[in-house]
Coordinates of C-alpha atoms in Angstrom, one line a residue:
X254 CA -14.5 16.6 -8.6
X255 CA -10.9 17.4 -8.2
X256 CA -9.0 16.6 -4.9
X257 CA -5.3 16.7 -4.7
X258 CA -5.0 15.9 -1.1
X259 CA -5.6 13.2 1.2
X260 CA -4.9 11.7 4.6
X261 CA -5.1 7.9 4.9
X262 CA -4.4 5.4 7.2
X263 CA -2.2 1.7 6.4
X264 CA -1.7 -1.1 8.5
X265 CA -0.2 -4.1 6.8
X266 CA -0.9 -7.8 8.3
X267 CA 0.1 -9.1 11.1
X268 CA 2.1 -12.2 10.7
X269 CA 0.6 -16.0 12.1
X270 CA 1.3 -17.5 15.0
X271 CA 4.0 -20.4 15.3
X272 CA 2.1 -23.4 16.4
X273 CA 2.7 -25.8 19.7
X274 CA 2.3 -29.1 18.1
X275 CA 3.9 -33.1 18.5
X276 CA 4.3 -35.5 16.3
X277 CA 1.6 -38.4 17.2
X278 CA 1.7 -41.5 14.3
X279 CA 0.8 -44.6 14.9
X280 CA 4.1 -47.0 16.0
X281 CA 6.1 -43.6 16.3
X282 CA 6.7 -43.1 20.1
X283 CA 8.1 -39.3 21.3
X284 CA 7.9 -38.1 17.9
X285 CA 8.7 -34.9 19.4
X286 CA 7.9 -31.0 18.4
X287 CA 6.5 -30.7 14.8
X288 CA 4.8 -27.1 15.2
X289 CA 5.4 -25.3 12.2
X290 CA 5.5 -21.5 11.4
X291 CA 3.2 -18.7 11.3
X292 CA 2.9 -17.0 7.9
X293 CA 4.1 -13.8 6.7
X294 CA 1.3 -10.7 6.9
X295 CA 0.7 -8.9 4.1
X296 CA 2.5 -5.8 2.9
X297 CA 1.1 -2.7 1.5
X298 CA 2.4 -0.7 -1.8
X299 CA 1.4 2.3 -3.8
X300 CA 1.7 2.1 -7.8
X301 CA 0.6 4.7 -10.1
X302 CA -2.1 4.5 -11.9
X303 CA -1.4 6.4 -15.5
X304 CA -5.3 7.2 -16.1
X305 CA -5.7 8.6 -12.9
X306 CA -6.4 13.0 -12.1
X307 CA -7.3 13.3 -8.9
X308 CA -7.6 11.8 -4.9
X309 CA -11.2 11.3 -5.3
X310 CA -11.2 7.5 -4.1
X311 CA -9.2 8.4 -0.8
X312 CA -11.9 11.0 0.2
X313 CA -14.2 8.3 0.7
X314 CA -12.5 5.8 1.9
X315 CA -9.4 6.2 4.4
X316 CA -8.4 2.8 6.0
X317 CA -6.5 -0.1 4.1
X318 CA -5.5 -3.2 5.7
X319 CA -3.7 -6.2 4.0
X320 CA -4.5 -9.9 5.0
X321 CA -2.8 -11.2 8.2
X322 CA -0.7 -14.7 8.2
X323 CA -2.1 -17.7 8.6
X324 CA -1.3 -19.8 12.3
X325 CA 1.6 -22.6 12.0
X326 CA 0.6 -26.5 11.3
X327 CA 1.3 -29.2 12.1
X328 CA 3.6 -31.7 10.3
X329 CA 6.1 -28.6 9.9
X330 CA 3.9 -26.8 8.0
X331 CA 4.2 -23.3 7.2
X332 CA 0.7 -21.3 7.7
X333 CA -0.3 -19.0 4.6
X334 CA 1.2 -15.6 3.7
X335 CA -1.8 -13.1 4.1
X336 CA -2.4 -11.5 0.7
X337 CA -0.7 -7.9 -0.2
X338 CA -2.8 -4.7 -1.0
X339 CA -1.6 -2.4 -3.5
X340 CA -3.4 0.9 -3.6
X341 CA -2.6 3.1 -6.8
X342 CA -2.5 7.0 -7.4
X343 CA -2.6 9.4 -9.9
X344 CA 0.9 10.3 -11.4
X345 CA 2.7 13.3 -9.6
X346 CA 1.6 12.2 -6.2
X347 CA 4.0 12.5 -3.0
X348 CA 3.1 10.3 -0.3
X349 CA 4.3 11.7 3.1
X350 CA 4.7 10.0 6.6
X351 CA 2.1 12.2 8.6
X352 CA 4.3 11.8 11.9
X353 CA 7.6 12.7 10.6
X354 CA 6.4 14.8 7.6
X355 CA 8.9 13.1 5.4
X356 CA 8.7 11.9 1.7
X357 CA 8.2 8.5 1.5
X358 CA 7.8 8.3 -2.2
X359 CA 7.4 10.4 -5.4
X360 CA 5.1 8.5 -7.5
X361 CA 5.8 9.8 -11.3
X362 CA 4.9 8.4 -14.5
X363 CA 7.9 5.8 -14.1
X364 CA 7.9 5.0 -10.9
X365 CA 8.3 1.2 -9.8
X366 CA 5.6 0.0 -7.2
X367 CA 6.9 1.0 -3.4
X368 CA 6.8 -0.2 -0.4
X369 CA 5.0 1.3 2.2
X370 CA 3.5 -1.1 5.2
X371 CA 6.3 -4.0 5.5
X372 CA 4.2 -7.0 6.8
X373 CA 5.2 -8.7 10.2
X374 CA 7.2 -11.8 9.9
X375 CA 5.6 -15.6 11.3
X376 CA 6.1 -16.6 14.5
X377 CA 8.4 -19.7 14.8
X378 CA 7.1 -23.2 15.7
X379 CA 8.1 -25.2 18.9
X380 CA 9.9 -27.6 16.4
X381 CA 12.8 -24.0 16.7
X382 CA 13.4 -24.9 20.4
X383 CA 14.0 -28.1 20.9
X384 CA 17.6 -28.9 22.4
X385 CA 19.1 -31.5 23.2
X386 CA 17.8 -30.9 26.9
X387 CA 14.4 -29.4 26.0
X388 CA 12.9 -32.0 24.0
X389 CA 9.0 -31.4 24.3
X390 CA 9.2 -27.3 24.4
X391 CA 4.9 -26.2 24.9
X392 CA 6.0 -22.8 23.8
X393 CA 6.2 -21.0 20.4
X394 CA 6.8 -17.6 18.8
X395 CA 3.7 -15.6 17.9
X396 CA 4.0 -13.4 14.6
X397 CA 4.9 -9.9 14.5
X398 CA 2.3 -7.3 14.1
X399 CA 2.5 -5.4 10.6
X400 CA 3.3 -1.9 10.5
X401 CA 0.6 1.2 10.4
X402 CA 1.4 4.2 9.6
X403 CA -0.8 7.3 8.5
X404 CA -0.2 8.8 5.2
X405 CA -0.4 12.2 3.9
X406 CA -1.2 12.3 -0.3
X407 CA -0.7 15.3 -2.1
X408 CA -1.1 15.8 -5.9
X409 CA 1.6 18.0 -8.1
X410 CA -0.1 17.6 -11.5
X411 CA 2.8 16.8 -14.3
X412 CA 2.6 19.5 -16.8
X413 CA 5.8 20.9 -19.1
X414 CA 4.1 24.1 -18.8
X415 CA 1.9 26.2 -16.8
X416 CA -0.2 28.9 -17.6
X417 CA -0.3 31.9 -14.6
X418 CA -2.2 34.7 -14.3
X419 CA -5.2 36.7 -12.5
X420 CA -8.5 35.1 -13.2
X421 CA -10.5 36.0 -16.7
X422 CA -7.0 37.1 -18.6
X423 CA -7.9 34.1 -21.2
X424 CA -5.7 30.9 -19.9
X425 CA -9.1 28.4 -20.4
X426 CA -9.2 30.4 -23.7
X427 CA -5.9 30.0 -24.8
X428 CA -5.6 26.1 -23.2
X429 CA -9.2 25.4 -25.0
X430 CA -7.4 26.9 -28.8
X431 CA -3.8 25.1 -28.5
X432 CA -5.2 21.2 -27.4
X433 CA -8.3 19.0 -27.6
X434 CA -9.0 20.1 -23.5
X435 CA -12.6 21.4 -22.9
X436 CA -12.3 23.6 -19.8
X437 CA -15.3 25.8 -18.6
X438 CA -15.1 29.4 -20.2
X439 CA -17.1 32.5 -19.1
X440 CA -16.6 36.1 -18.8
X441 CA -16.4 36.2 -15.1
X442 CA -13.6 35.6 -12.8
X443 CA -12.8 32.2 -10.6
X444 CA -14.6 30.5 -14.1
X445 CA -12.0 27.7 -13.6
X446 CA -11.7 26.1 -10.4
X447 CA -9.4 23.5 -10.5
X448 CA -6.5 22.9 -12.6
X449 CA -6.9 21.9 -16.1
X450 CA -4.5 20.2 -18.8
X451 CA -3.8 19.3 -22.3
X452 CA -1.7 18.1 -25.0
X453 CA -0.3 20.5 -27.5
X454 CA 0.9 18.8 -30.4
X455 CA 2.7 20.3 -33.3
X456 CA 3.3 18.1 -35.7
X457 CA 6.8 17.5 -37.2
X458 CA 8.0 19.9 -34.2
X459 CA 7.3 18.4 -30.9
X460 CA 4.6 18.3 -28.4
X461 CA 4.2 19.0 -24.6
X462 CA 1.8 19.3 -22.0
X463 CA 0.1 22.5 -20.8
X464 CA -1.4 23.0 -17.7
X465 CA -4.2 26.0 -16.7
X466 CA -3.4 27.1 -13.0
X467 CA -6.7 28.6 -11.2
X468 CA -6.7 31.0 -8.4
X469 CA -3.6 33.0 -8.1
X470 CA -4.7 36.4 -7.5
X471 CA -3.0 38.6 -4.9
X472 CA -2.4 37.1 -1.4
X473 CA -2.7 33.7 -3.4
X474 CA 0.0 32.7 -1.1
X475 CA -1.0 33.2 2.0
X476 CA -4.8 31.7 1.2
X477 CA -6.9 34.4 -0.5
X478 CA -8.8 32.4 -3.5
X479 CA -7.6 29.3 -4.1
X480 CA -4.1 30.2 -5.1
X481 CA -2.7 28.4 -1.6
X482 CA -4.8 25.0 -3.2
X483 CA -2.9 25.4 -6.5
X484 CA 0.1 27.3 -6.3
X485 CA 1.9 23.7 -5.2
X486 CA 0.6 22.8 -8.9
X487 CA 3.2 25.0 -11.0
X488 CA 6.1 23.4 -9.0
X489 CA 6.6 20.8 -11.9
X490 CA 6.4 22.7 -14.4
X491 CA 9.8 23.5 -16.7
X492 CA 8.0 26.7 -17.8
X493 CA 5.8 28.9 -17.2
X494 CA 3.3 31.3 -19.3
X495 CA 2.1 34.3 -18.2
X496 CA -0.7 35.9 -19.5
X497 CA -2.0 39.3 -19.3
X498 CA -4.7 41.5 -20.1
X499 CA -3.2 44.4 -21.8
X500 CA -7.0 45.3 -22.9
X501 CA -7.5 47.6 -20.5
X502 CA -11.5 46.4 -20.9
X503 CA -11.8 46.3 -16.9
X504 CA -9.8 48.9 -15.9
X505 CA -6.5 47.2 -14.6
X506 CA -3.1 47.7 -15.2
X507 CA -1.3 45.1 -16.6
X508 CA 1.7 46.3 -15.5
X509 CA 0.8 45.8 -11.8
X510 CA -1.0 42.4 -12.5
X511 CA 2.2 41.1 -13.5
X512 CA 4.1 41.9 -10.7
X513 CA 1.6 41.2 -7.8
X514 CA 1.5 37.6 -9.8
X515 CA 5.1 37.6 -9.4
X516 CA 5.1 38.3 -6.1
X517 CA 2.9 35.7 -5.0
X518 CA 5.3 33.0 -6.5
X519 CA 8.3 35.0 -4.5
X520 CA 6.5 34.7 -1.1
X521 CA 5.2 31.0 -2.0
X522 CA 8.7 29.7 -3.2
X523 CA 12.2 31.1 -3.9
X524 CA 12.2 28.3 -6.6
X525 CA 8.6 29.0 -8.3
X526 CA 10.0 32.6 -8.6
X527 CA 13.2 31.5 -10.2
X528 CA 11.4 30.0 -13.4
X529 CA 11.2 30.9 -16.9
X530 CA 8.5 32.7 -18.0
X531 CA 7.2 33.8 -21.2
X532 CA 5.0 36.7 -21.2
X533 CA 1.7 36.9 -23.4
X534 CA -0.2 39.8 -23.9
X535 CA -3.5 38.9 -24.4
X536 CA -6.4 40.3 -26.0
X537 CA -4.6 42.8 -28.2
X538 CA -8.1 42.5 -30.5
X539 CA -9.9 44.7 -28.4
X540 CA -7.1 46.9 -26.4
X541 CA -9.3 50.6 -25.5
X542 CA -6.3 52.6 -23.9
X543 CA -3.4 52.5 -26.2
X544 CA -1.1 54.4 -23.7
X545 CA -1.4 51.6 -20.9
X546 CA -0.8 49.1 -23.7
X547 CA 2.7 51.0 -25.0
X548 CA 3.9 51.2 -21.2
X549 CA 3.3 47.8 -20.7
X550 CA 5.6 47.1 -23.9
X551 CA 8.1 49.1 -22.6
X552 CA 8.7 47.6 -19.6
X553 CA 8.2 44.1 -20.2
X554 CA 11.4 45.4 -22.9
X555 CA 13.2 47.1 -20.1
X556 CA 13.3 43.9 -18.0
X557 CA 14.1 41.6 -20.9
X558 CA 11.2 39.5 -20.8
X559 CA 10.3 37.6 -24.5
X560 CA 6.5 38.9 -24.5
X561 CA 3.8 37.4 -27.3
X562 CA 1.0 39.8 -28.2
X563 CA -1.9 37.3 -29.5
X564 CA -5.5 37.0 -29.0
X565 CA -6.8 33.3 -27.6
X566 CA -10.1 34.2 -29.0
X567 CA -8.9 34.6 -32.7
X568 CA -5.6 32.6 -32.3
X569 CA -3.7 35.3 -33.2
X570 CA -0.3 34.6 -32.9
X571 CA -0.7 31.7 -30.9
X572 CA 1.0 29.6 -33.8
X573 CA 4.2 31.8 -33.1
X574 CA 4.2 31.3 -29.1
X575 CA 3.6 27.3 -29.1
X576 CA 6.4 27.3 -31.9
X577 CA 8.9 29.5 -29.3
X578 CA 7.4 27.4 -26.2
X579 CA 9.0 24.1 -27.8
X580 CA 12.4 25.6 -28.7
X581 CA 12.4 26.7 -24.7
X582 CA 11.7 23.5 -23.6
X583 CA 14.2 21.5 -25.8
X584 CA 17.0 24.1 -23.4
X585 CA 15.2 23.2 -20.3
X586 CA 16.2 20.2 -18.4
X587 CA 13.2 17.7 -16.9
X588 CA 12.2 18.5 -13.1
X589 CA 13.5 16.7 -10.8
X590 CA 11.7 14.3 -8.8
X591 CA 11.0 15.1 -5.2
X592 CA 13.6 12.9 -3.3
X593 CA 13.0 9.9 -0.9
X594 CA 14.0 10.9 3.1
X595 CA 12.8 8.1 4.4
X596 CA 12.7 3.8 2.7
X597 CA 10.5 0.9 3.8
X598 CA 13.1 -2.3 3.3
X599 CA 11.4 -5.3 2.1
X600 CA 12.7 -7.4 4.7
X601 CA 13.2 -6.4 8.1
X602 CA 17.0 -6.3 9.2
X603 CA 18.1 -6.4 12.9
X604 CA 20.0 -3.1 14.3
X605 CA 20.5 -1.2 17.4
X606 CA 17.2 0.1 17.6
X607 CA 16.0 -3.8 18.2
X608 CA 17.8 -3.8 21.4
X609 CA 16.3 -0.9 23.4
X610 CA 14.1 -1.4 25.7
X611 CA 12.0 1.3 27.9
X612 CA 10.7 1.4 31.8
X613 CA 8.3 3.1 33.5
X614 CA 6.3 3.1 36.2
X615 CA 2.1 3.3 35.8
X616 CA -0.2 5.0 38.3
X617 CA -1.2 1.5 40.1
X618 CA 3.2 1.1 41.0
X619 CA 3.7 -1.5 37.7
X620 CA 6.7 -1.7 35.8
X621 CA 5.9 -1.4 32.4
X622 CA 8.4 -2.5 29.6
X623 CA 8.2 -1.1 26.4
X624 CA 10.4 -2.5 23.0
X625 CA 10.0 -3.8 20.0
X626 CA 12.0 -6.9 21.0
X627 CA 10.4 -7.3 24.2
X628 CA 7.5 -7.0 22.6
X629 CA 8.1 -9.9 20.5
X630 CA 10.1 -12.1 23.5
X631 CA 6.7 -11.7 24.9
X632 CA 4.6 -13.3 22.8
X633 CA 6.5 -16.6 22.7
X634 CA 5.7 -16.8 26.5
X635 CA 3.2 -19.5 28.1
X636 CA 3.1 -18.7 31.5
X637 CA 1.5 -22.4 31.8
X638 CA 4.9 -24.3 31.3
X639 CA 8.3 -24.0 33.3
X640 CA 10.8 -24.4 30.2
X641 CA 9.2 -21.1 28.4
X642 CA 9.4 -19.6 31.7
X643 CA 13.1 -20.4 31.7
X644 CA 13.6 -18.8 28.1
X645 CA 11.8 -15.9 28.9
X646 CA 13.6 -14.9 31.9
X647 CA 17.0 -15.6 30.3
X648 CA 16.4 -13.8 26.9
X649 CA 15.2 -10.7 29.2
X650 CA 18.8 -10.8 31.3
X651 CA 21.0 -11.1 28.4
X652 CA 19.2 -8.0 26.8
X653 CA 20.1 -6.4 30.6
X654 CA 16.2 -6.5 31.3
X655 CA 16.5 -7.9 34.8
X656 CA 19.2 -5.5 35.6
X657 CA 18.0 -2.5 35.2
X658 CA 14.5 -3.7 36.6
X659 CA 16.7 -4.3 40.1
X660 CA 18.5 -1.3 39.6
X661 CA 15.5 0.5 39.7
X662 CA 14.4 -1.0 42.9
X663 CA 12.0 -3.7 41.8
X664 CA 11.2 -5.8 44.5
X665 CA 9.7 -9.7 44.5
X666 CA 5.8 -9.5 43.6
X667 CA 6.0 -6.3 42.4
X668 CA 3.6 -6.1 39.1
X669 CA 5.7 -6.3 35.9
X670 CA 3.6 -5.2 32.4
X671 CA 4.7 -6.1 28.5
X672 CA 1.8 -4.9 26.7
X673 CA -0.8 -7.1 27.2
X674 CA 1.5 -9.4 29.5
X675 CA 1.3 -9.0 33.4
X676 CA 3.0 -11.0 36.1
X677 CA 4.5 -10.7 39.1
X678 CA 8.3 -10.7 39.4
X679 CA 10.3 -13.7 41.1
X680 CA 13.9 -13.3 41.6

């Protein structure tokens, strides 16, 4: 089954806890703090996966988690990184941030493995805040939580061509005569329902990959068929083929097929519109009204259009078009990858952003603080000894905490919230 889009969800590890530990050795008095830190959570990357067609696997399954850090030890010891996850995709995939809608990463044949779920740094140990005045500190850092983000997959097969065209014009006929690819023929329309590719390969002349585009038939663009599914298909593609029926067999006018096509690529994308087409006439072995077969030569002429009149079913001129395709291609430069707008760094890096802070008040009357910083001052905190205390509150008035908590009327008991902290406030 083909699927070319998917919606998953990522949350990399959360990083250990920095452990509240003392030195205790025989014939060692006040060995002092020897708490070591939490380890690092695992990240999560995306790497693609070159035997890979479709989004199948993330149908099924839509959550990935990568291993949190292990605690601190004792002795100064570091606990364990948690183990990264590396999920891998079919080439031509974009992966999208679902919140923001931007593109994250364009995973083509030769893409490097990406980031995209940093995991949260360990917590440090108590043996960080010893001081010359705080000797025995009973507080340490807890880890930061890894990042989660939902994702949003989507498929662009990579093909140097695609075929176009309403449905039983002969694309599967003429894909199934120029490579080894075995697509699903009939004499009825929607025969082919999901894109299909191959290898053309002329030997001593060059080779390229051809794609067969289901679905576009008028008002592909707005959703009729499946043309709204695959339109987003042809967007790689340096070149595009579009075949006709000039036969005249069912009635239709190939003239008018080739424009309403046309038009569904104009009303989909300015820049599908824009690309170069080669036009193939097909079934020219069995054409019944001669006169809408001459008007159709005359105006693919008038417009200056390079048309092919061949028959996929007894390869009739076929030889000729693959042999024209090539030479187009050699003029045509590669598409362009679709850019980055937004980068997961390895590492995280302090900014502005790390020193904003939020209030509000809750229905009960609480103050609730809200930052990422605050967020992490607050897991350091034991509530149980007077030294953390002392940190906490300092830390929270350099970053103007305790300001604008008074400014905003706080008064002495009043409930203060940080996440899953509560206490009342002292002055």
């Amino acid at each position: 089954m083909f699927v070319d889009s998917a919606t998953i969800t990522i949350k990399s590890g959360n990083g250990g806890n920095g452990l509240i530990s003392f030195r205790r050795e025989k014939y060692v008095a006040a060995g002092g703090p020897d708490g070591g830190d939490g380890g690092r959570g695992g990240s999560i990357y995306v790497e693609v996966d070159p035997g890979a067609t479709t989004l199948m696997d993330y149908r099924y399954k839509r959550q990935f988690r990568a291993e949190n850090g292990g605690d601190g030890k004792d002795r100064r010891s570091t606990g364990k990184d948690g183990q990264s996850l590396t999920i891998q995709v079919p080439p031509g995939t974009i992966i999208k941030d679902s919140k923001t809608g931007k593109i994250i990463a364009d995973m083509v044949y030769d893409s490097p493995k990406t980031l995209l779920a940093r995991g949260g740094n360990g917590g440090w140990g108590n043996m960080h805040f010893a001081t010359p005045t705080r000797q025995a500190p009973h507080f340490a850092k807890n880890g930061l939580r890894g990042e989660e983000r939902e994702l949003i997959l989507e498929l662009k097969i990579i093909a140097d061509v695609g075929l176009l065209g309403f449905p039983n014009v002969g694309k599967s006929t003429l894909l199934s005569v120029c490579t080894s690819a075995k697509p699903k023929i009939a004499n009825y329309h929607f025969t082919t329902l999901e894109p299909n590719l191959g290898i053309v390969d002329l030997k001593d002349i060059g080779s390229f990959v051809m794609a067969d585009i289901p679905g576009i038939i008028e008002g592909a663009s707005t959703g009729a068929g499946l043309g709204d599914e695959f339109l987003k298909h042809i967007e790689r593609c340096r070149l595009l083929i579009h075949v006709v029926d000039v036969s005249s067999i069912e009635g239709r006018n190939p003239i008018e097929d080739f424009d309403k096509i046309n038009e569904e690529l104009k009303n989909y994308s300015s820049t599908l519109a824009e690309k170069m087409q080669i036009v193939v006439a097909n079934k020219t072995d069995v054409i019944m009204d001669e006169e809408v077969f001459e008007n159709f030569k005359v105006e693919m002429e008038k417009r200056g259009y390079p048309v092919f009149y061949i028959s996929a079913a007894t390869k009739q001129g076929v030889s000729e078009l693959l042999k024209h395709t090539i030479e187009k291609l050699a003029t045509l430069p590669f598409s362009p990858k679709f850019e980055a707008e937004m980068t997961i760094e390895e590492k995280s890096t302090p900014d502005k952003e790390e020193t904003k802070f939020t209030i509000s008040r809750d229905e009960t009357g609480a103050y609730v603080l809200e930052g990422k910083w605050i967020e992490k001052v607050g897991g350091s905190v034991n509530f149980e000894d007077q030294e953390s205390l002392v940190y906490f509150q300092r830390t929270l008035r350099r970053g103007g905490v305790i300001d604008a908590l008074e400014e905003m009327g706080i008064q002495e008991g009043d409930i203060v919230r940080i996440y899953d902290l509560e206490f009342d406030y002292v002055r």
